[in-house]
mmCIF file of C-alpha atoms in Angstrom:
data_model
loop_
_atom_site.group_PDB
_atom_site.id
_atom_site.type_symbol
_atom_site.label_atom_id
_atom_site.label_comp_id
_atom_site.label_asym_id
_atom_site.label_seq_id
_atom_site.Cartn_x
_atom_site.Cartn_y
_atom_site.Cartn_z
ATOM 1 C CA MET A 1 7.590 -54.778 61.452
ATOM 2 C CA ALA A 2 10.478 -52.044 61.744
ATOM 3 C CA ALA A 3 13.289 -54.144 61.424
ATOM 4 C CA GLY A 4 14.778 -52.708 64.907
ATOM 5 C CA LEU A 5 11.241 -55.070 66.372
ATOM 6 C CA VAL A 6 12.285 -57.728 64.633
ATOM 7 C CA ALA A 7 15.966 -57.471 65.965
ATOM 8 C CA ALA A 8 15.157 -56.909 70.014
ATOM 9 C CA MET A 9 13.586 -60.551 69.791
ATOM 10 C CA LEU A 10 16.898 -62.301 69.199
ATOM 11 C CA GLY A 11 16.096 -63.562 71.957
ATOM 12 C CA GLY A 12 16.009 -67.528 73.779
ATOM 13 C CA MET A 13 13.778 -69.769 70.990
ATOM 14 C CA THR A 14 14.047 -73.166 72.660
ATOM 15 C CA ALA A 15 15.226 -76.434 69.335
ATOM 16 C CA ALA A 16 12.212 -78.490 69.929
ATOM 17 C CA ASN A 17 9.937 -79.425 67.493
ATOM 18 C CA GLN A 18 6.874 -78.055 68.098
ATOM 19 C CA LEU A 19 5.713 -73.313 68.156
ATOM 20 C CA PRO A 20 5.801 -71.822 71.613
ATOM 21 C CA PRO A 21 2.688 -70.967 72.481
ATOM 22 C CA GLN A 22 2.910 -67.404 71.035
ATOM 23 C CA VAL A 23 4.785 -68.409 68.038
ATOM 24 C CA ALA A 24 1.301 -70.888 67.022
ATOM 25 C CA ASP A 25 -0.793 -68.328 67.911
ATOM 26 C CA LEU A 26 0.934 -65.286 65.000
ATOM 27 C CA VAL A 27 1.175 -68.784 62.541
ATOM 28 C CA GLN A 28 -1.818 -69.329 63.313
ATOM 29 C CA ASN A 29 -4.125 -65.643 63.386
ATOM 30 C CA LEU A 30 -1.543 -65.119 59.615
ATOM 31 C CA GLN A 31 -3.782 -68.465 58.771
ATOM 32 C CA LYS A 32 -6.891 -67.295 59.514
ATOM 33 C CA TYR A 33 -7.947 -63.756 58.327
ATOM 34 C CA ARG A 34 -5.527 -64.935 54.399
ATOM 35 C CA ARG A 35 -8.289 -67.788 54.465
ATOM 36 C CA THR A 36 -10.448 -64.673 55.061
ATOM 37 C CA VAL A 37 -9.288 -62.029 52.442
ATOM 38 C CA LEU A 38 -8.775 -64.637 50.234
ATOM 39 C CA ALA A 39 -12.732 -66.105 50.638
ATOM 40 C CA TYR A 40 -13.582 -62.168 50.163
ATOM 41 C CA LEU A 41 -11.432 -61.343 47.009
ATOM 42 C CA ARG A 42 -12.413 -64.585 45.562
ATOM 43 C CA THR A 43 -15.846 -63.878 45.708
ATOM 44 C CA GLU A 44 -14.772 -60.471 44.440
ATOM 45 C CA ASN A 45 -16.376 -58.152 47.857
ATOM 46 C CA SER A 46 -12.922 -56.108 47.973
ATOM 47 C CA ASP A 47 -13.631 -52.983 50.878
ATOM 48 C CA LEU A 48 -14.230 -56.449 52.887
ATOM 49 C CA ALA A 49 -11.178 -57.821 52.489
ATOM 50 C CA LEU A 50 -9.306 -54.890 52.771
ATOM 51 C CA ILE A 51 -10.492 -54.089 56.573
ATOM 52 C CA GLU A 52 -10.083 -57.806 57.234
ATOM 53 C CA ILE A 53 -6.276 -57.139 56.037
ATOM 54 C CA GLU A 54 -6.367 -53.862 57.772
ATOM 55 C CA ARG A 55 -7.147 -56.560 60.891
ATOM 56 C CA LEU A 56 -4.430 -58.724 60.327
ATOM 57 C CA GLU A 57 -1.503 -56.208 60.417
ATOM 58 C CA THR A 58 -3.088 -54.980 63.266
ATOM 59 C CA THR A 59 -3.051 -58.973 64.585
ATOM 60 C CA TRP A 60 0.187 -59.342 63.754
ATOM 61 C CA THR A 61 1.581 -56.327 65.068
ATOM 62 C CA ALA A 62 0.563 -57.601 68.782
ATOM 63 C CA ASP A 63 1.148 -61.096 68.360
ATOM 64 C CA LEU A 64 3.945 -60.210 67.298
ATOM 65 C CA GLU A 65 4.444 -57.447 70.291
ATOM 66 C CA ARG A 66 4.118 -60.620 72.492
ATOM 67 C CA ALA A 67 5.560 -63.632 71.085
ATOM 68 C CA ARG A 68 9.386 -60.953 71.060
ATOM 69 C CA ALA A 69 10.810 -63.485 74.190
ATOM 70 C CA ALA A 70 9.693 -66.359 71.822
ATOM 71 C CA ILE A 71 11.841 -65.713 69.076
ATOM 72 C CA GLY A 72 14.220 -65.456 70.498
ATOM 73 C CA GLN A 73 17.465 -66.262 68.872
ATOM 74 C CA ASP A 74 16.369 -67.652 65.936
ATOM 75 C CA ARG A 75 17.432 -65.427 63.185
ATOM 76 C CA SER A 76 16.307 -66.800 60.796
ATOM 77 C CA LEU A 77 12.734 -66.700 62.138
ATOM 78 C CA ALA A 78 13.152 -63.022 63.249
ATOM 79 C CA GLU A 79 13.590 -62.603 59.031
ATOM 80 C CA ALA A 80 10.583 -64.722 57.764
ATOM 81 C CA VAL A 81 8.286 -62.770 60.653
ATOM 82 C CA THR A 82 10.225 -59.104 58.872
ATOM 83 C CA GLU A 83 9.807 -60.312 55.210
ATOM 84 C CA THR A 84 5.907 -61.581 56.094
ATOM 85 C CA ALA A 85 5.417 -58.207 57.832
ATOM 86 C CA ARG A 86 6.158 -56.499 54.703
ATOM 87 C CA ALA A 87 4.224 -58.697 52.675
ATOM 88 C CA ILE A 88 0.714 -57.838 54.972
ATOM 89 C CA HIS A 89 2.067 -54.311 54.343
ATOM 90 C CA ALA A 90 2.326 -54.121 50.582
ATOM 91 C CA ALA A 91 -0.664 -55.732 50.943
ATOM 92 C CA ARG A 92 -2.938 -53.239 52.711
ATOM 93 C CA VAL A 93 -1.796 -50.833 50.680
ATOM 94 C CA ALA A 94 -1.904 -52.637 46.765
ATOM 95 C CA GLY A 95 -5.834 -52.387 48.633
ATOM 96 C CA GLU A 96 -6.146 -49.132 49.662
ATOM 97 C CA ARG A 97 -4.762 -48.268 45.916
ATOM 98 C CA GLY A 98 -7.605 -50.368 44.788
ATOM 99 C CA ASP A 99 -4.507 -53.350 43.145
ATOM 100 C CA PHE A 100 -6.484 -56.408 44.234
ATOM 101 C CA ALA A 101 -5.173 -58.597 42.044
ATOM 102 C CA ALA A 102 -1.043 -57.836 43.683
ATOM 103 C CA ALA A 103 -2.759 -57.638 47.180
ATOM 104 C CA ARG A 104 -4.109 -61.280 46.968
ATOM 105 C CA SER A 105 -1.066 -61.801 45.253
ATOM 106 C CA LEU A 106 1.266 -61.570 48.485
ATOM 107 C CA ILE A 107 -1.689 -62.057 50.983
ATOM 108 C CA GLU A 108 -2.364 -65.885 48.973
ATOM 109 C CA ALA A 109 2.073 -65.965 49.007
ATOM 110 C CA VAL A 110 1.972 -64.671 52.646
ATOM 111 C CA ASN A 111 2.904 -67.404 54.533
ATOM 112 C CA ARG A 112 5.141 -67.902 52.612
ATOM 113 C CA PRO A 113 7.945 -67.561 54.951
ATOM 114 C CA ILE A 114 7.385 -68.687 58.673
ATOM 115 C CA GLY A 115 5.797 -71.949 56.656
ATOM 116 C CA GLN A 116 9.461 -72.290 54.617
ATOM 117 C CA TRP A 117 11.022 -72.000 58.426
ATOM 118 C CA ARG A 118 9.071 -73.920 60.625
ATOM 119 C CA ARG A 119 10.014 -77.383 57.303
ATOM 120 C CA ARG A 120 13.291 -76.313 58.056
ATOM 121 C CA GLN A 121 13.312 -76.634 61.907
ATOM 122 C CA GLY A 122 10.737 -80.325 61.348
ATOM 123 C CA ILE A 123 8.008 -78.251 62.163
ATOM 124 C CA ARG A 124 4.533 -79.812 60.787
ATOM 125 C CA SER A 125 1.308 -77.900 60.712
ATOM 126 C CA LEU A 126 -2.394 -79.453 59.354
ATOM 127 C CA SER A 127 -1.556 -77.259 56.696
ATOM 128 C CA ASP A 128 0.852 -78.854 55.573
ATOM 129 C CA CYS A 129 -0.751 -81.703 54.733
ATOM 130 C CA ILE A 130 -3.745 -80.524 53.284
ATOM 131 C CA ASP A 131 -1.275 -78.158 50.884
ATOM 132 C CA GLU A 132 -0.132 -81.681 49.636
ATOM 133 C CA ALA A 133 -3.179 -83.729 50.067
ATOM 134 C CA GLY A 134 -3.596 -81.435 47.298
ATOM 135 C CA GLU A 135 -0.409 -82.154 45.260
ATOM 136 C CA VAL A 136 -1.451 -85.528 44.938
ATOM 137 C CA TYR A 137 -4.641 -84.678 44.539
ATOM 138 C CA GLU A 138 -3.941 -82.643 41.126
ATOM 139 C CA ARG A 139 -2.935 -85.557 39.397
ATOM 140 C CA LEU A 140 -6.759 -86.673 40.027
ATOM 141 C CA ASP A 141 -8.373 -83.692 39.094
ATOM 142 C CA VAL A 142 -6.500 -83.569 35.408
ATOM 143 C CA HIS A 143 -9.647 -85.950 34.759
ATOM 144 C CA ARG A 144 -12.450 -83.396 35.227
ATOM 145 C CA THR A 145 -10.659 -81.081 32.834
ATOM 146 C CA SER A 146 -9.787 -83.981 30.415
ATOM 147 C CA ALA A 147 -12.125 -86.546 29.560
ATOM 148 C CA PRO A 148 -10.090 -89.627 30.031
ATOM 149 C CA ASP A 149 -11.147 -92.739 27.854
ATOM 150 C CA LEU A 150 -12.454 -95.253 30.512
ATOM 151 C CA MET A 151 -12.257 -98.072 27.680
ATOM 152 C CA ARG A 152 -8.645 -99.180 28.435
ATOM 153 C CA GLU A 153 -7.276 -100.805 31.222
ATOM 154 C CA ASP A 154 -4.365 -99.124 32.001
ATOM 155 C CA ILE A 155 -6.747 -95.683 32.113
ATOM 156 C CA ARG A 156 -8.785 -97.086 34.755
ATOM 157 C CA THR A 157 -5.865 -98.305 37.094
ATOM 158 C CA GLY A 158 -3.591 -95.004 37.121
ATOM 159 C CA ILE A 159 -7.217 -93.136 38.116
ATOM 160 C CA ALA A 160 -7.825 -95.665 41.013
ATOM 161 C CA ALA A 161 -4.184 -95.191 41.991
ATOM 162 C CA GLN A 162 -4.468 -92.104 41.991
ATOM 163 C CA ALA A 163 -7.798 -92.239 43.960
ATOM 164 C CA GLU A 164 -6.118 -93.895 46.542
ATOM 165 C CA ALA A 165 -2.679 -91.811 47.086
ATOM 166 C CA ALA A 166 -5.304 -88.850 47.162
ATOM 167 C CA ALA A 167 -7.142 -90.659 50.311
ATOM 168 C CA ARG A 168 -4.152 -92.203 52.206
ATOM 169 C CA ALA A 169 -3.619 -88.892 51.718
ATOM 170 C CA PHE A 170 -6.392 -87.055 53.457
ATOM 171 C CA ARG A 171 -6.547 -89.790 56.213
ATOM 172 C CA ARG A 172 -3.328 -88.583 56.868
ATOM 173 C CA CYS A 173 -4.418 -85.319 57.197
ATOM 174 C CA ASN A 174 -7.460 -86.962 59.851
ATOM 175 C CA GLU A 175 -4.696 -88.516 61.808
ATOM 176 C CA GLU A 176 -2.593 -85.478 62.010
ATOM 177 C CA ALA A 177 -5.545 -83.046 63.061
ATOM 178 C CA ASP A 178 -5.730 -82.103 66.899
ATOM 179 C CA ALA A 179 -8.219 -83.455 68.294
ATOM 180 C CA THR A 180 -10.508 -79.982 68.883
ATOM 181 C CA THR A 181 -9.694 -80.166 64.369
ATOM 182 C CA ARG A 182 -11.359 -82.783 64.549
ATOM 183 C CA ALA A 183 -14.291 -82.909 66.467
ATOM 184 C CA ASN A 184 -15.107 -79.796 64.691
ATOM 185 C CA VAL A 185 -17.696 -80.399 62.113
ATOM 186 C CA GLU A 186 -17.062 -78.535 59.396
ATOM 187 C CA PHE A 187 -13.889 -80.145 59.510
ATOM 188 C CA ARG A 188 -16.194 -83.413 59.884
ATOM 189 C CA ARG A 189 -18.259 -83.304 57.074
ATOM 190 C CA LEU A 190 -15.131 -81.767 54.647
ATOM 191 C CA ILE A 191 -12.715 -84.198 55.298
ATOM 192 C CA ASP A 192 -15.033 -87.365 55.439
ATOM 193 C CA GLY A 193 -16.781 -86.258 51.944
ATOM 194 C CA MET A 194 -13.523 -86.228 50.922
ATOM 195 C CA ILE A 195 -12.410 -89.709 51.771
ATOM 196 C CA ASN A 196 -16.124 -91.243 50.738
ATOM 197 C CA SER A 197 -16.344 -89.409 47.094
ATOM 198 C CA LEU A 198 -12.527 -91.314 46.807
ATOM 199 C CA ALA A 199 -14.296 -94.584 48.001
ATOM 200 C CA GLN A 200 -16.337 -94.807 44.994
ATOM 201 C CA VAL A 201 -13.957 -93.749 41.959
ATOM 202 C CA PRO A 202 -13.342 -97.410 42.127
ATOM 203 C CA GLU A 203 -17.041 -98.165 40.999
ATOM 204 C CA ALA A 204 -17.467 -95.679 38.616
ATOM 205 C CA LEU A 205 -14.743 -97.556 37.271
ATOM 206 C CA LEU A 206 -16.146 -101.001 36.992
ATOM 207 C CA ARG A 207 -19.264 -99.385 35.390
ATOM 208 C CA ARG A 208 -16.511 -97.538 32.443
ATOM 209 C CA ASP A 209 -19.140 -94.444 33.570
ATOM 210 C CA ALA A 210 -17.521 -91.304 32.663
ATOM 211 C CA ALA A 211 -20.359 -89.478 33.822
ATOM 212 C CA TYR A 212 -20.483 -90.882 37.223
ATOM 213 C CA LEU A 213 -16.786 -90.699 37.132
ATOM 214 C CA HIS A 214 -17.374 -86.157 36.626
ATOM 215 C CA ARG A 215 -19.811 -86.191 39.093
ATOM 216 C CA LEU A 216 -17.056 -87.249 41.452
ATOM 217 C CA LEU A 217 -14.032 -85.445 40.495
ATOM 218 C CA ILE A 218 -16.063 -82.399 40.333
ATOM 219 C CA GLU A 219 -17.652 -82.491 44.393
ATOM 220 C CA GLN A 220 -13.633 -83.329 45.068
ATOM 221 C CA ARG A 221 -12.500 -80.777 44.197
ATOM 222 C CA SER A 222 -15.136 -78.750 45.579
ATOM 223 C CA PHE A 223 -13.895 -80.707 48.523
ATOM 224 C CA GLU A 224 -10.067 -79.962 48.389
ATOM 225 C CA ARG A 225 -11.332 -76.220 47.821
ATOM 226 C CA LEU A 226 -13.112 -75.792 50.448
ATOM 227 C CA LEU A 227 -10.112 -77.626 53.029
ATOM 228 C CA SER A 228 -7.189 -75.578 51.645
ATOM 229 C CA MET A 229 -9.648 -72.524 52.300
ATOM 230 C CA ARG A 230 -10.417 -73.465 55.510
ATOM 231 C CA PHE A 231 -7.649 -74.668 56.682
ATOM 232 C CA GLY A 232 -5.279 -75.446 54.820
#
């Protein structure tokens, strides 16, 4: 995206703490293609990943043109848009030369500039909540790779508190999701699966059953990763 086009976008954006529809489309399509590209790269489908990066760049350019007036006089948003466009272009160039490690790194971070702008404006999205819940869950997930001593009461108490904190975080995401997302079959399977699995942790602790706890943690990690890839 040329800097001149971004500069031409300075026009008249409202200060309400929500994204105008055209900007919302821009962000949603960015997140959608980002998830698709990363899914292909994780499974080493580099050819399909490159096709999706190219589609991302084409869609981004078209969406940005439609969002011209909505971006308005918010110079910090225009700067975030410029940075995002450069990252998308760099990812495509990296993919074309076969450097998919670089392409993946760029695509993983491609939503950060606009995400940082949104947070400064107090504009939340479901992806923010999913990211925050994932950070909370990381404190529990350490027990997946380092088996805890469930004979110790302090360890059991700590794990129970971590599981409850994670459950609260994911319940919040369910509450923050819009009606369409809450009704989405995949979202329901993942968010309900995560919350229900976390609810079983106290039983595993009561039994002092390390194998049971480990199975739950493996299951929860899968739910957390899928939520991040699909809705993060």
